[in-house]
Amino acid sequence: MESEGENYAQMSWSLNYLRYAAATMNTLFFGGNIFAPSRYIDGTPIQDWLQDHFIEAMKHTARRLKDCSAVVGFGTFNEPHYGFIGLKDLNKHYAVNAVSGAVPTAFQAMASASGFPQDIVRYTLAGKIKKPGKEKLNPSGISVFRKGYTCPWREAGVWTVENDVPVLKKKDFFATIPSQSDTVGVRPADFCEYFLKPFQKKFMETVSKKHKHYIFFTESVPMSECVIWHPDERTGPDGNPFSIVDAVHWYDGPTLLLKKWRPVITADSLNRSPVIGKGATKENIKKQIAEIADRPRSKGVASFIGEFGVPFDLDDGKSYRTGDYSAQEEALGVYYDGIDAALVHSTIWNYSASNTHEHGDGWNKEDLSIYSASTGEGRAVKGFCRPYAMAIAGIPVLMQFDQTKREFILEWEAVPGVTEIFVPEIWYPEGWEAELESLLAKIDADAVMEKSPEKQRLYITLTRGSHLRVRVFPLSV
């Protein structure tokens, strides 16, 4: 039996963002009041209508889950995108992050949606090289609009039709915010500052009114700019502060897009430059993760890698034929080295109980699950199952795991309490030992280190503060 959607080709997230429907809806959702002020739904400005309905749905969800202790908070919006907001020239291409594909300009996307076929350029290698030939977008010339309706951007005067030909009139329409008053003049259309942040604050204010205990996980545009929360912006109308966690998503672009792990090459996602060399690749991935973790922390906001992972169908599913997941283990090891070095929390994408080798995670031909029903077991387990500090009594200073030596080190400014470390058996089948030392003075005589191999745990209990370092290493045989 064919699975649902089996005959559909895999879509590209980044290229879809450039197409008319996604770009227009993102623009209307976040900036409809500015860029489409004449658009109303049921007598309500379209931006307010869209945001209010979205937030009300989440408020209802919060009400239904208020007694569920497993829910710690809400994400405000998964992987938001600016749509057309901030584009300086609608005739140009922006942020082409796909491996290859046909890429319309923003104006071509608008014209094609209204029934004007467009010859669009094909790119390869993430938009760096034009490929010969073009692709016809909407060759049948069918408008997506019902009779009596038109494109909101044509209605706003962004473009028009002259002699049956679409003509761009305001190429920089979305680049600035018009003057709102005598005191606030024309401003650059900063998506994060003037569009995404106000929505996130509106979301938090509404949901937290009756659910003050929730944490709010806010995201910015993936691999792009970041919302900066200043202290006076993190408080609701009632004077209570919001619990905000910046939950940015991060992926190693070349591995995700090309579905090939090559430890000697990557691309810096922040400045879009290539990085060559095994050592340089490792250090650059550490640098990327550190930078995105430190941006919110520099303003007093907690940081969290809300999503990262590796495709398991690397090299056309080679691992399924050989049973060898060493490439995925190596990639995950490099990613976790960066996460440990940045001392940032993270969640891997993903665990899918229905994953199979034939159909991946069951959607869009994506295959990032660390478990597969095809084998009934985890995949690349040593890549994500490694020693780490589960709970620290104090402030962490350093955490690292040397996979070659199988040596784990945790250093922290300790306070009285219990520190708990996960020590997985998969890395120490012959057993393990641990050494504890104080980097300031002699450890208090009441300091207790308890090994629990059956629970894969190491517990360290301290009754007096100190600067501690613990080392876990294989048992000599």
Coordinates of C-alpha atoms in Angstrom, one line a residue:
M1 CA 0.0 0.0 0.0
E2 CA 1.3 3.4 -0.9
S3 CA 1.8 5.8 2.0
E4 CA 0.0 9.1 2.1
G5 CA 1.8 11.7 0.0
E6 CA 4.3 9.1 -1.4
N7 CA 4.0 10.5 -4.9
Y8 CA 4.8 14.1 -3.9
A9 CA 8.3 15.4 -4.4
Q10 CA 10.1 16.7 -1.4
M11 CA 9.6 20.4 -0.9
S12 CA 12.2 22.9 0.1
W13 CA 11.5 25.0 3.2
S14 CA 13.7 27.8 2.1
L15 CA 12.4 28.0 -1.5
N16 CA 8.8 27.8 -0.2
Y17 CA 9.4 30.9 1.9
L18 CA 10.0 32.8 -1.4
R19 CA 6.7 31.7 -3.0
Y20 CA 3.7 33.9 -3.0
A21 CA 1.4 32.1 -0.6
A22 CA 4.0 31.7 2.2
A23 CA 5.5 35.1 1.7
T24 CA 2.2 36.9 1.6
M25 CA 0.7 35.2 4.6
N26 CA 3.8 35.8 6.7
T27 CA 3.7 39.4 5.7
L28 CA 0.0 39.8 6.5
F29 CA 0.3 38.0 9.8
F30 CA 3.2 40.0 11.1
G31 CA 2.9 43.3 9.2
G32 CA -0.6 43.5 7.7
N33 CA -1.5 46.7 9.6
I34 CA 1.5 48.5 8.1
F35 CA 1.6 47.1 4.6
A36 CA -2.0 46.2 3.9
P37 CA -4.1 48.6 6.1
S38 CA -7.1 48.3 3.8
R39 CA -7.4 44.6 4.3
Y40 CA -10.1 43.5 6.8
I41 CA -11.7 40.2 7.9
D42 CA -15.1 40.5 9.6
G43 CA -14.4 44.2 10.2
T44 CA -11.0 43.6 11.8
P45 CA -7.7 44.5 10.3
I46 CA -6.2 41.4 8.8
Q47 CA -3.1 41.3 11.0
D48 CA -5.1 41.6 14.2
W49 CA -7.6 39.0 13.0
L50 CA -4.9 36.5 12.2
Q51 CA -2.8 37.1 15.3
D52 CA -5.9 37.2 17.6
H53 CA -7.2 33.9 16.3
F54 CA -3.8 32.2 16.6
I55 CA -3.3 33.5 20.2
E56 CA -6.8 32.5 21.2
A57 CA -6.2 29.0 20.0
M58 CA -3.1 28.8 22.2
K59 CA -4.9 30.4 25.1
H60 CA -7.6 27.7 24.9
T61 CA -4.9 25.0 24.7
A62 CA -3.3 26.5 27.9
R63 CA -6.6 26.4 29.6
R64 CA -7.1 22.7 28.7
L65 CA -3.6 21.8 29.8
K66 CA -3.4 24.0 32.9
D67 CA -3.3 20.9 35.2
C68 CA -0.8 19.0 33.2
S69 CA 2.5 19.0 35.1
A70 CA 4.5 17.8 32.1
V71 CA 3.8 21.1 30.2
V72 CA 6.4 23.8 31.3
G73 CA 5.5 26.4 28.7
F74 CA 4.6 27.4 25.2
G75 CA 6.5 28.2 22.0
T76 CA 5.2 31.4 20.6
F77 CA 5.6 30.6 16.9
N78 CA 7.6 27.9 15.1
E79 CA 10.3 29.2 12.8
P80 CA 8.8 32.6 11.9
H81 CA 9.7 34.2 8.7
Y82 CA 9.6 37.8 7.5
G83 CA 7.9 37.1 4.1
F84 CA 8.4 40.3 2.1
I85 CA 9.1 42.5 5.1
G86 CA 12.5 44.3 4.9
L87 CA 13.2 43.5 1.3
K88 CA 14.9 46.5 -0.3
D89 CA 14.3 45.5 -4.0
L90 CA 11.4 43.2 -5.0
N91 CA 13.2 42.5 -8.3
K92 CA 16.1 40.7 -6.6
H93 CA 16.7 37.3 -5.0
Y94 CA 17.1 37.0 -1.2
A95 CA 18.4 34.3 1.1
V96 CA 18.5 31.3 -1.2
N97 CA 19.5 28.5 1.2
A98 CA 18.4 25.5 -0.9
V99 CA 20.9 23.2 -2.6
S100 CA 19.3 24.0 -6.0
G101 CA 16.0 25.0 -7.5
A102 CA 13.9 27.5 -9.3
V103 CA 14.0 30.8 -7.5
P104 CA 11.5 33.6 -8.2
T105 CA 12.1 37.2 -7.2
A106 CA 9.4 38.6 -4.9
F107 CA 7.8 40.5 -7.8
Q108 CA 7.8 37.4 -10.0
A109 CA 6.0 35.5 -7.2
M110 CA 3.4 38.3 -7.0
A111 CA 2.8 38.4 -10.8
S112 CA 2.6 34.6 -11.2
A113 CA 0.0 34.3 -8.4
S114 CA -2.2 36.7 -10.4
G115 CA -2.0 34.7 -13.6
F116 CA 1.0 36.0 -15.3
P117 CA 3.5 33.2 -16.3
Q118 CA 7.0 34.0 -15.3
D119 CA 10.4 32.7 -16.5
I120 CA 12.4 32.1 -13.3
V121 CA 16.0 31.4 -12.8
R122 CA 17.4 28.1 -11.6
Y123 CA 20.2 28.1 -9.1
T124 CA 22.5 25.6 -7.6
L125 CA 24.9 25.5 -4.6
A126 CA 22.7 27.6 -2.4
G127 CA 22.0 30.4 -4.9
K128 CA 25.6 31.0 -5.8
I129 CA 25.6 29.7 -9.4
K130 CA 23.0 30.3 -12.0
K131 CA 22.1 27.1 -14.0
P132 CA 21.4 27.2 -17.8
G133 CA 17.8 27.6 -18.8
K134 CA 14.8 28.8 -16.9
E135 CA 11.6 27.3 -15.5
K136 CA 8.1 28.6 -16.3
L137 CA 6.2 29.5 -13.1
N138 CA 2.4 29.2 -13.6
P139 CA 2.6 28.3 -17.3
S140 CA -1.2 28.0 -17.6
G141 CA -1.6 31.6 -16.4
I142 CA -4.2 30.8 -13.7
S143 CA -4.9 33.3 -11.0
V144 CA -5.2 32.1 -7.4
F145 CA -7.8 34.8 -6.7
R146 CA -11.5 34.4 -7.0
K147 CA -13.5 36.6 -9.3
G148 CA -13.8 40.1 -7.7
Y149 CA -10.6 39.7 -5.6
T150 CA -7.1 40.8 -6.3
C151 CA -3.6 40.7 -4.9
P152 CA -3.3 42.8 -1.8
W153 CA 0.1 44.1 -3.0
R154 CA -1.4 45.2 -6.3
E155 CA -4.2 46.8 -4.4
A156 CA -1.6 48.7 -2.3
G157 CA 0.1 50.0 -5.4
V158 CA 3.2 47.8 -5.2
W159 CA 2.6 46.7 -8.8
T160 CA 0.1 47.1 -11.6
V161 CA -0.7 45.9 -15.1
E162 CA 0.0 48.0 -18.2
N163 CA -0.9 46.6 -21.6
D164 CA -1.4 43.2 -20.1
V165 CA 2.1 43.2 -18.6
P166 CA 2.8 43.3 -14.8
V167 CA 4.9 46.3 -13.9
L168 CA 6.6 46.8 -10.6
K169 CA 5.9 50.3 -9.2
K170 CA 7.4 50.3 -5.7
K171 CA 10.4 48.0 -5.5
D172 CA 11.2 49.1 -1.9
F173 CA 7.6 49.1 -0.6
F174 CA 8.5 46.7 2.2
A175 CA 11.9 48.2 3.1
T176 CA 10.6 50.9 5.4
I177 CA 7.8 51.7 7.9
P178 CA 6.0 54.9 7.0
S179 CA 6.0 57.8 9.4
Q180 CA 3.5 57.2 12.2
S181 CA 3.6 60.6 13.8
D182 CA 5.6 63.8 14.0
T183 CA 7.9 62.2 16.6
V184 CA 8.3 58.8 14.8
G185 CA 9.6 59.2 11.3
V186 CA 10.2 56.7 8.6
R187 CA 12.1 53.7 9.9
P188 CA 13.8 50.7 8.3
A189 CA 11.5 47.7 8.4
D190 CA 13.4 45.7 11.0
F191 CA 11.4 42.5 11.2
C192 CA 12.5 41.3 14.6
E193 CA 12.2 44.6 16.3
Y194 CA 9.0 46.0 14.9
F195 CA 7.0 43.0 13.8
L196 CA 8.1 39.7 15.5
K197 CA 8.8 41.1 19.0
P198 CA 5.4 42.9 19.3
F199 CA 3.6 39.7 18.3
Q200 CA 5.6 37.6 20.8
K201 CA 4.9 40.1 23.6
K202 CA 1.2 40.1 22.7
F203 CA 1.2 36.3 22.8
M204 CA 2.9 36.3 26.2
E205 CA 0.7 39.0 27.7
T206 CA -2.5 37.1 26.7
V207 CA -1.5 33.6 27.7
S208 CA 0.2 34.6 30.9
K209 CA -2.8 36.4 32.3
K210 CA -4.1 33.2 33.9
H211 CA -1.1 31.0 33.5
K212 CA 1.8 33.0 35.0
H213 CA 3.9 29.9 35.7
Y214 CA 4.5 29.1 32.0
I215 CA 7.8 29.6 30.3
F216 CA 7.7 31.2 26.8
F217 CA 10.0 29.8 24.2
T218 CA 10.5 32.5 21.6
E219 CA 12.2 31.9 18.2
S220 CA 13.6 34.2 15.6
V221 CA 14.1 33.6 11.9
P222 CA 16.2 30.4 11.7
M223 CA 19.9 31.0 11.0
S224 CA 19.2 34.7 10.8
E225 CA 18.7 37.8 13.0
C226 CA 17.7 37.5 16.6
V227 CA 15.0 39.3 18.7
I228 CA 16.8 41.3 21.5
W229 CA 14.8 41.6 24.7
H230 CA 15.7 44.6 26.8
P231 CA 14.9 44.4 30.6
D232 CA 12.0 46.8 30.4
E233 CA 10.4 44.8 27.6
R234 CA 10.2 41.5 29.6
T235 CA 7.5 42.7 31.9
G236 CA 3.7 42.4 31.4
P237 CA 1.1 45.1 32.0
D238 CA 0.5 43.7 35.5
G239 CA 4.2 44.2 36.4
N240 CA 5.0 40.6 36.5
P241 CA 8.1 39.5 34.4
F242 CA 7.8 37.0 31.6
S243 CA 9.9 33.8 31.8
I244 CA 11.5 34.0 28.3
V245 CA 13.8 31.4 26.8
D246 CA 15.3 32.1 23.3
A247 CA 14.7 28.7 21.6
V248 CA 16.6 29.2 18.4
H249 CA 16.9 26.4 15.8
W250 CA 20.3 25.5 14.4
Y251 CA 21.4 23.0 11.7
D252 CA 24.7 22.3 10.0
G253 CA 23.5 23.6 6.6
P254 CA 25.6 21.5 4.1
T255 CA 24.8 18.2 6.0
L256 CA 21.1 19.0 6.2
L257 CA 20.7 20.2 2.6
L258 CA 23.1 17.9 0.8
K259 CA 22.4 14.9 3.0
K260 CA 26.2 14.2 3.2
W261 CA 28.4 14.4 6.2
R262 CA 31.8 15.7 5.2
P263 CA 33.8 16.5 8.4
V264 CA 36.3 18.6 6.3
I265 CA 33.8 21.1 5.1
T266 CA 30.9 23.2 6.4
A267 CA 29.4 26.7 5.9
D268 CA 29.2 29.3 8.6
S269 CA 25.4 29.9 8.8
L270 CA 25.8 33.4 10.2
N271 CA 28.0 34.9 7.6
R272 CA 27.3 32.4 4.8
S273 CA 31.0 31.6 4.2
P274 CA 32.6 28.2 3.5
V275 CA 34.9 26.6 6.1
I276 CA 37.5 24.0 5.0
G277 CA 39.5 21.6 7.1
K278 CA 38.5 19.1 9.8
G279 CA 39.8 21.1 12.7
A280 CA 38.4 24.3 11.2
T281 CA 35.0 22.7 10.7
K282 CA 34.8 21.6 14.3
E283 CA 35.8 24.9 15.7
N284 CA 33.5 26.8 13.4
I285 CA 30.5 24.7 14.5
K286 CA 31.5 25.5 18.1
K287 CA 31.6 29.1 17.2
Q288 CA 28.2 29.1 15.5
I289 CA 26.5 27.5 18.5
A290 CA 28.3 29.8 20.9
E291 CA 27.3 32.9 19.0
I292 CA 23.6 32.0 18.8
A293 CA 23.6 31.0 22.5
D294 CA 25.4 34.1 23.7
R295 CA 23.2 36.6 21.8
P296 CA 20.2 36.4 24.1
R297 CA 22.3 35.6 27.2
S298 CA 24.2 38.9 26.8
K299 CA 20.8 40.6 27.4
G300 CA 19.9 38.4 30.4
V301 CA 17.7 36.0 28.5
A302 CA 18.1 32.2 28.8
S303 CA 19.3 30.4 25.6
F304 CA 18.1 27.0 24.3
I305 CA 18.9 25.2 21.1
G306 CA 15.3 24.2 20.4
E307 CA 16.0 22.0 17.4
F308 CA 19.0 20.5 15.8
G309 CA 19.9 17.1 14.3
V310 CA 21.3 15.0 11.4
P311 CA 19.6 13.2 8.5
F312 CA 19.8 9.4 8.8
D313 CA 19.4 8.9 5.0
L314 CA 22.9 10.3 4.3
D315 CA 24.5 9.3 1.0
D316 CA 21.2 7.9 -0.4
G317 CA 20.5 5.8 2.7
K318 CA 23.9 4.1 2.8
S319 CA 23.5 3.3 6.5
Y320 CA 20.4 1.2 5.9
R321 CA 22.3 -1.1 3.6
T322 CA 25.4 -1.4 5.7
G323 CA 24.1 -0.9 9.3
D324 CA 27.0 1.6 9.8
Y325 CA 25.9 4.8 11.4
S326 CA 29.4 6.1 12.1
A327 CA 28.9 9.2 9.9
Q328 CA 25.8 10.2 11.9
E329 CA 27.6 9.5 15.2
E330 CA 30.5 11.6 14.2
A331 CA 28.3 14.5 13.1
L332 CA 26.3 14.4 16.3
G333 CA 29.5 14.2 18.3
V334 CA 30.7 17.4 16.7
Y335 CA 27.4 19.1 17.3
Y336 CA 27.3 18.1 20.9
D337 CA 30.9 19.1 21.5
G338 CA 29.7 22.6 20.4
I339 CA 26.6 22.5 22.7
D340 CA 28.7 21.3 25.7
A341 CA 31.3 24.0 25.0
A342 CA 28.6 26.7 25.0
L343 CA 27.0 25.3 28.1
V344 CA 23.6 25.5 26.5
H345 CA 20.6 23.3 26.8
S346 CA 19.3 21.6 23.6
T347 CA 16.7 19.1 22.2
I348 CA 17.5 16.9 19.2
W349 CA 15.1 16.7 16.3
N350 CA 13.6 14.1 16.4
Y351 CA 12.2 11.0 17.9
S352 CA 9.5 9.5 15.6
A353 CA 8.1 6.1 16.7
S354 CA 6.7 5.5 13.2
N355 CA 9.9 6.2 11.3
T356 CA 10.9 3.7 8.6
H357 CA 13.8 3.4 6.3
E358 CA 11.4 3.6 3.3
H359 CA 9.4 6.6 4.4
G360 CA 11.5 8.4 6.9
D361 CA 9.6 10.4 9.5
G362 CA 6.5 10.1 7.3
W363 CA 6.5 13.7 6.1
N364 CA 8.2 15.5 3.3
K365 CA 10.8 12.7 3.0
E366 CA 12.6 14.0 6.0
D367 CA 14.5 11.4 8.0
L368 CA 16.0 12.7 11.2
S369 CA 14.6 10.4 13.8
I370 CA 17.1 8.8 16.2
Y371 CA 14.7 5.7 16.3
S372 CA 13.4 3.6 13.4
A373 CA 10.6 1.1 13.5
S374 CA 12.4 -0.7 10.6
T375 CA 14.9 -2.0 13.1
G376 CA 13.1 -1.4 16.4
E377 CA 16.0 0.3 17.9
G378 CA 17.9 3.6 18.2
R379 CA 20.2 4.8 15.5
A380 CA 23.7 6.3 15.9
V381 CA 23.1 6.0 19.7
K382 CA 26.7 6.9 20.7
G383 CA 26.2 10.2 18.8
F384 CA 23.5 11.5 21.2
C385 CA 23.9 9.2 24.3
R386 CA 27.0 10.6 26.0
P387 CA 28.0 11.7 29.5
Y388 CA 26.6 15.0 30.6
A389 CA 25.5 16.9 33.8
M390 CA 21.8 16.4 34.4
A391 CA 21.7 18.6 37.4
I392 CA 24.3 20.9 38.9
A393 CA 24.4 22.4 42.4
G394 CA 26.1 25.6 41.4
I395 CA 27.2 27.3 38.3
P396 CA 28.8 25.3 35.4
V397 CA 32.1 26.5 34.1
L398 CA 33.2 23.8 31.7
M399 CA 31.7 20.6 30.3
Q400 CA 33.4 18.4 27.7
F401 CA 33.6 14.8 26.5
D402 CA 36.6 13.4 24.7
Q403 CA 35.2 10.6 22.6
T404 CA 38.7 9.1 21.8
K405 CA 39.8 8.9 25.4
R406 CA 36.2 8.4 26.6
E407 CA 37.0 11.1 29.3
F408 CA 34.3 13.4 30.6
I409 CA 35.1 16.5 32.6
L410 CA 32.8 18.8 34.5
E411 CA 34.0 21.9 36.3
W412 CA 31.6 24.1 38.3
E413 CA 31.4 26.7 41.1
A414 CA 29.7 24.4 43.6
V415 CA 27.3 25.2 46.3
P416 CA 25.9 22.8 48.9
G417 CA 23.7 20.3 47.3
V418 CA 23.7 17.3 44.9
T419 CA 25.2 17.3 41.4
E420 CA 24.0 14.5 39.1
I421 CA 25.9 13.2 36.1
F422 CA 24.7 10.8 33.5
V423 CA 27.3 8.1 32.6
P424 CA 26.0 5.9 29.9
E425 CA 27.0 2.3 29.8
I426 CA 27.3 2.3 26.0
W427 CA 30.6 4.3 26.4
Y428 CA 31.9 2.3 29.4
P429 CA 31.1 -1.4 28.9
E430 CA 34.0 -2.4 31.0
G431 CA 33.1 0.0 33.8
W432 CA 34.2 3.5 34.8
E433 CA 36.0 5.5 37.6
A434 CA 35.7 9.1 38.7
E435 CA 38.0 11.5 40.4
L436 CA 37.0 14.7 42.2
E437 CA 39.2 17.6 43.0
S438 CA 38.8 21.1 44.3
L439 CA 40.5 23.9 42.4
L440 CA 40.5 26.3 45.3
A441 CA 41.1 24.4 48.5
K442 CA 40.7 21.0 50.1
I443 CA 37.3 19.5 49.6
D444 CA 35.1 19.4 52.6
A445 CA 35.4 16.1 54.4
D446 CA 31.7 15.6 54.1
A447 CA 31.9 15.7 50.3
V448 CA 30.5 12.4 49.0
M449 CA 30.9 10.9 45.5
E450 CA 28.4 8.0 44.9
K451 CA 28.7 5.8 41.8
S452 CA 25.6 4.1 40.6
P453 CA 26.5 2.1 37.4
E454 CA 23.1 0.3 37.4
K455 CA 21.4 3.7 37.1
Q456 CA 24.2 5.1 34.8
R457 CA 24.6 7.9 37.3
L458 CA 27.3 9.6 39.4
Y459 CA 26.1 11.7 42.3
I460 CA 28.3 14.3 44.1
T461 CA 27.0 15.7 47.4
L462 CA 28.7 18.7 48.9
T463 CA 28.1 20.5 52.2
R464 CA 30.4 23.5 51.6
G465 CA 30.9 25.6 48.5
S466 CA 34.0 25.1 46.4
H467 CA 35.3 25.2 42.8
L468 CA 35.2 21.6 41.7
R469 CA 36.3 19.5 38.8
V470 CA 35.2 15.9 38.3
R471 CA 36.7 13.5 35.7
V472 CA 35.1 10.3 34.5
F473 CA 37.2 7.8 32.6
P474 CA 37.2 4.1 31.6
L475 CA 38.0 1.5 34.3
S476 CA 41.5 0.0 33.7
V477 CA 41.3 -3.7 32.7

